[in-house]
Short mmCIF file of C-alpha atoms in Angstrom, two decimals:
data_model
loop_
_atom_site.label_atom_id
_atom_site.label_comp_id
_atom_site.label_asym_id
_atom_site.label_seq_id
_atom_site.Cartn_x
_atom_site.Cartn_y
_atom_site.Cartn_z
CA MET R 1150 0.00 0.00 0.00
CA CYS R 1151 1.28 3.46 -0.90
CA PHE R 1152 1.33 6.05 1.88
CA VAL R 1153 1.49 9.70 0.82
CA ILE R 1154 3.39 11.51 3.57
CA VAL R 1155 3.69 15.28 3.46
CA THR R 1156 5.27 17.49 6.09
CA SER R 1157 6.09 21.17 5.87
CA ARG R 1158 9.82 20.42 5.76
CA SER R 1159 9.60 17.63 3.18
CA LEU R 1160 7.30 19.75 1.00
CA LEU R 1161 9.68 22.71 1.25
CA TRP R 1162 12.61 20.48 0.27
CA SER R 1163 10.71 19.09 -2.74
CA LEU R 1164 9.59 22.50 -4.01
CA LEU R 1165 13.03 24.06 -3.50
CA SER R 1166 14.73 21.13 -5.26
CA ILE R 1167 12.44 21.56 -8.26
CA ALA R 1168 13.02 25.34 -8.30
CA VAL R 1169 16.81 24.90 -8.16
CA THR R 1170 16.81 22.50 -11.11
CA LEU R 1171 14.67 24.86 -13.17
CA GLY R 1172 16.92 27.77 -12.20
CA HIS R 1173 20.00 26.00 -13.57
CA LEU R 1174 18.11 25.01 -16.72
CA ILE R 1175 17.11 28.63 -17.35
CA ALA R 1176 20.66 29.87 -16.72
CA LEU R 1177 22.20 27.39 -19.15
CA ALA R 1178 19.74 28.20 -21.92
CA GLN R 1179 20.13 31.98 -21.79
CA PRO R 1180 22.66 34.06 -23.80
CA TYR R 1181 23.04 36.60 -20.99
CA TRP R 1182 26.12 35.40 -19.12
CA LEU R 1183 28.06 38.42 -20.40
CA ILE R 1184 26.33 41.60 -21.58
CA GLY R 1185 28.14 44.29 -23.58
CA LYS R 1186 27.70 48.05 -23.50
CA PRO R 1187 24.74 49.54 -25.40
CA ARG R 1188 25.41 50.23 -29.07
CA ASN R 1189 23.60 51.85 -31.94
CA LYS R 1190 22.01 49.40 -34.35
CA TYR R 1191 23.67 48.65 -37.68
CA ASP R 1192 26.89 50.62 -37.16
CA GLY R 1193 28.33 48.61 -34.23
CA ASP R 1194 29.59 51.75 -32.49
CA HIS R 1195 29.15 52.43 -28.83
CA ILE R 1196 26.20 54.52 -27.85
CA ASN R 1197 25.90 57.94 -29.41
CA PRO R 1198 24.34 60.48 -27.01
CA ASP R 1199 22.72 62.23 -29.96
CA VAL R 1200 20.78 59.08 -30.86
CA SER R 1201 18.06 58.19 -28.36
CA GLU R 1202 16.62 55.13 -30.13
CA GLU R 1203 17.65 52.02 -32.04
CA ARG R 1204 19.99 50.86 -29.25
CA TRP R 1205 20.94 47.29 -28.35
CA SER R 1206 23.36 45.39 -26.14
CA PRO R 1207 25.29 42.38 -27.45
CA SER R 1208 25.51 39.37 -25.14
CA ILE R 1209 26.92 35.88 -25.05
CA GLY R 1210 26.27 32.71 -23.09
CA ILE R 1211 27.93 29.32 -23.15
CA PHE R 1212 25.80 28.04 -26.03
CA SER R 1213 24.11 31.13 -27.48
CA SER R 1214 24.56 34.82 -28.17
CA CYS R 1215 22.62 37.91 -29.18
CA ARG R 1216 24.05 39.53 -32.30
CA GLN R 1217 23.11 42.23 -34.72
CA LEU R 1218 21.99 41.27 -38.19
CA THR R 1219 22.87 43.34 -41.20
CA ARG R 1220 19.96 44.93 -42.99
CA VAL R 1221 20.47 42.49 -45.89
CA SER R 1222 20.36 39.47 -43.56
CA GLN R 1223 17.36 40.89 -41.76
CA GLU R 1224 15.41 41.27 -45.00
CA SER R 1225 16.45 37.85 -46.34
CA LEU R 1226 15.34 36.11 -43.12
CA GLY R 1227 12.16 38.16 -42.95
CA LEU R 1228 12.81 39.18 -39.34
CA PRO R 1229 11.13 42.31 -37.96
CA ASP R 1230 14.00 43.06 -35.60
CA SER R 1231 17.67 43.38 -36.42
CA ILE R 1232 18.80 41.66 -33.19
CA LEU R 1233 18.87 37.88 -33.23
CA CYS R 1234 19.41 35.73 -30.14
CA THR R 1235 20.23 32.16 -31.05
CA THR R 1236 22.77 29.40 -30.50
CA TYR R 1237 26.18 29.98 -32.01
CA THR R 1238 27.18 26.32 -31.56
CA ARG R 1239 26.18 23.31 -33.62
CA SER R 1240 28.31 20.82 -31.72
CA PHE R 1241 30.42 20.56 -28.58
CA GLY R 1242 33.51 21.49 -30.61
CA ASP R 1243 31.98 24.86 -31.55
CA ILE R 1244 31.94 26.13 -27.96
CA ALA R 1245 33.99 29.32 -27.74
CA ASN R 1246 37.10 27.93 -26.00
CA GLY R 1247 38.54 24.99 -24.12
CA TYR R 1248 37.82 26.45 -20.69
CA TRP R 1249 34.14 26.80 -21.53
CA LYS R 1250 34.12 23.24 -22.82
CA ALA R 1251 35.52 22.05 -19.48
CA SER R 1252 32.93 24.20 -17.70
CA VAL R 1253 30.15 22.58 -19.74
CA VAL R 1254 31.41 19.09 -18.88
CA PHE R 1255 31.37 19.78 -15.12
CA TYR R 1256 28.05 21.61 -15.38
CA ALA R 1257 26.58 18.69 -17.34
CA PHE R 1258 27.59 16.17 -14.65
CA GLY R 1259 26.05 18.37 -11.98
CA PHE R 1260 22.87 18.95 -13.95
CA LEU R 1261 22.40 15.23 -14.67
CA ILE R 1262 22.52 14.56 -10.93
CA LEU R 1263 20.04 17.39 -10.36
CA SER R 1264 17.72 15.92 -12.99
CA PHE R 1265 17.72 12.63 -11.06
CA VAL R 1266 16.94 14.43 -7.80
CA PHE R 1267 14.22 16.38 -9.65
CA CYS R 1268 12.44 13.08 -10.31
CA VAL R 1269 13.09 11.84 -6.78
CA ALA R 1270 11.42 14.98 -5.37
CA PHE R 1271 8.10 13.69 -6.74
CA ILE R 1272 8.70 10.10 -5.67
CA SER R 1273 9.49 11.22 -2.10
CA LEU R 1274 5.80 11.95 -1.51
CA CYS R 1275 4.99 8.24 -1.34
CA LYS R 1276 8.36 6.55 -0.86
CA ARG R 1277 10.76 7.18 2.01
CA SER R 1278 13.67 4.90 1.17
CA ILE R 1279 15.85 3.92 -1.76
CA CYS R 1280 18.27 0.97 -1.55
CA HIS R 1281 17.41 0.75 2.18
CA LYS R 1282 18.60 4.33 2.69
CA SER R 1283 16.49 7.40 3.38
CA ILE R 1284 15.45 8.94 0.07
CA PHE R 1285 16.00 12.41 1.54
CA THR R 1286 19.52 11.87 2.82
CA VAL R 1287 20.57 10.15 -0.42
CA SER R 1288 19.13 13.04 -2.40
CA GLY R 1289 20.80 15.58 -0.11
CA PHE R 1290 24.17 13.91 -0.63
CA LEU R 1291 23.66 13.90 -4.40
CA GLN R 1292 22.69 17.58 -4.30
CA ALA R 1293 25.92 18.41 -2.47
CA VAL R 1294 27.94 16.47 -5.08
CA ALA R 1295 26.08 18.24 -7.91
CA GLY R 1296 26.79 21.57 -6.22
CA LEU R 1297 30.53 20.85 -6.15
CA PHE R 1298 30.54 20.02 -9.87
CA ILE R 1299 28.65 23.21 -10.70
CA ILE R 1300 30.91 25.36 -8.50
CA ILE R 1301 33.92 24.03 -10.43
CA ALA R 1302 32.13 24.87 -13.69
CA LEU R 1303 31.34 28.42 -12.56
CA CYS R 1304 34.94 28.96 -11.41
CA ILE R 1305 36.40 27.72 -14.71
CA TYR R 1306 34.03 29.84 -16.82
CA PRO R 1307 35.76 33.26 -16.24
CA ILE R 1308 39.11 31.85 -17.39
CA GLY R 1309 37.68 31.72 -20.92
CA TRP R 1310 36.88 35.44 -21.09
CA GLY R 1311 39.97 36.10 -23.19
CA SER R 1312 38.70 34.09 -26.18
CA ASP R 1313 37.94 35.64 -29.58
CA ALA R 1314 34.20 35.07 -29.17
CA VAL R 1315 34.15 37.06 -25.93
CA GLN R 1316 36.39 39.81 -27.32
CA ASP R 1317 33.95 40.29 -30.20
CA VAL R 1318 31.31 41.20 -27.62
CA CYS R 1319 33.40 42.74 -24.82
CA GLY R 1320 36.30 44.34 -26.70
CA GLU R 1321 39.98 43.55 -26.90
CA ASP R 1322 40.50 44.32 -23.21
CA ALA R 1323 38.61 41.15 -22.27
CA ALA R 1324 40.95 38.63 -20.63
CA PRO R 1325 40.72 35.81 -18.07
CA PHE R 1326 38.74 37.18 -15.09
CA GLN R 1327 38.48 40.57 -16.85
CA VAL R 1328 35.23 41.27 -18.70
CA GLY R 1329 36.47 44.29 -20.65
CA ASP R 1330 33.51 46.40 -21.81
CA CYS R 1331 30.99 43.81 -20.64
CA GLY R 1332 29.19 43.22 -17.42
CA VAL R 1333 28.38 39.87 -15.87
CA GLY R 1334 24.81 39.08 -16.91
CA TRP R 1335 21.83 37.90 -14.90
CA ALA R 1336 22.08 34.34 -16.21
CA TYR R 1337 25.45 33.85 -14.49
CA PHE R 1338 24.06 35.26 -11.24
CA THR R 1339 21.05 32.96 -11.61
CA ALA R 1340 23.42 30.00 -11.83
CA MET R 1341 25.29 31.22 -8.73
CA GLY R 1342 22.10 31.81 -6.75
CA SER R 1343 20.70 28.43 -7.75
CA THR R 1344 23.92 26.79 -6.57
CA VAL R 1345 23.66 28.46 -3.16
CA LEU R 1346 20.08 27.22 -2.86
CA LEU R 1347 21.28 23.78 -3.89
CA PHE R 1348 23.39 23.52 -0.74
CA VAL R 1349 20.43 24.84 1.27
CA CYS R 1350 18.44 21.92 -0.17
CA SER R 1351 21.18 19.52 0.84
CA VAL R 1352 20.99 20.70 4.45
CA LEU R 1353 17.19 20.80 4.40
CA SER R 1354 17.04 17.17 3.27
CA VAL R 1355 18.18 16.10 6.74
CA GLN R 1356 15.28 17.97 8.31
CA ALA R 1357 12.90 16.50 5.74
CA ASP R 1358 14.06 13.01 6.71
CA ILE R 1359 13.56 13.72 10.42
CA SER R 1360 10.10 15.15 9.87
CA THR R 1361 8.93 12.06 7.94
CA SER R 1362 10.34 9.63 10.51
CA GLN R 1363 8.38 10.83 13.53
CA ASP R 1364 6.34 8.52 15.72
CA GLU R 1365 3.21 10.46 14.78
CA ILE R 1366 3.66 9.27 11.17
CA GLN R 1367 3.66 5.61 12.21
CA ASP R 1368 0.64 6.21 14.43
CA GLU R 1369 -1.29 7.61 11.48
CA ILE R 1370 -0.25 4.63 9.33
CA ASN R 1371 -1.44 2.22 12.03
CA LYS R 1372 -4.80 3.96 11.93
CA GLY R 1373 -5.09 2.99 8.26
CA LYS R 1374 -4.61 6.44 6.78
CA SER R 1375 -3.03 6.61 3.32
CA LEU R 1376 -2.69 10.42 3.18
CA ILE R 1377 -0.75 11.87 6.09
CA CYS R 1378 -0.07 15.60 6.42
CA LEU R 1379 1.87 17.17 9.29
CA CYS R 1380 2.65 20.84 9.72
CA TRP R 1381 6.15 20.34 11.14
#
């Protein structure tokens, strides 16, 4: 018989685990890891104070970038806007530089683990153990391991700021750990914030395990209840 056990701490862990996974997914998919200074459309120059419209900011992520189309390209593609945000890579080998490739590898390992925990977060509502171990503590350990992989990825990423692809967006002054004319974009901060929350989830998993192992839970099961909700 399946018992659905929900406590405030286990529910918080499940929801936060799902949010963290989605946060990393959003960060990876966005081209806003580095954002350049505003420029005037079509001429590629930095912003002209005499021109108050037709401005844009180039940006680049690990897999994608926002670039300006020429008027000819814009007309041929039938696009209403001259700024196109799309992937610049067709394969792993097209990633901007070797450091970013290494970053992707570590990030991929971490994200695969998170994807597994994402599924476990749903299973935890009606199953408390996996391989005779608490499903929460196993998941918390995996979240900590995933966090370490992602931290390594985020630390390696700035070393690749001196590549040609970054200099096209951030200027020739861009170098390892120096963004040149760019600023660090919100996608990178999203990845950092999601990683911090990932370790919060890892700690919270212990509390989730404690809350679902109380004597009150067993008492409710003995009474024949299949849906058990506790507010602690």
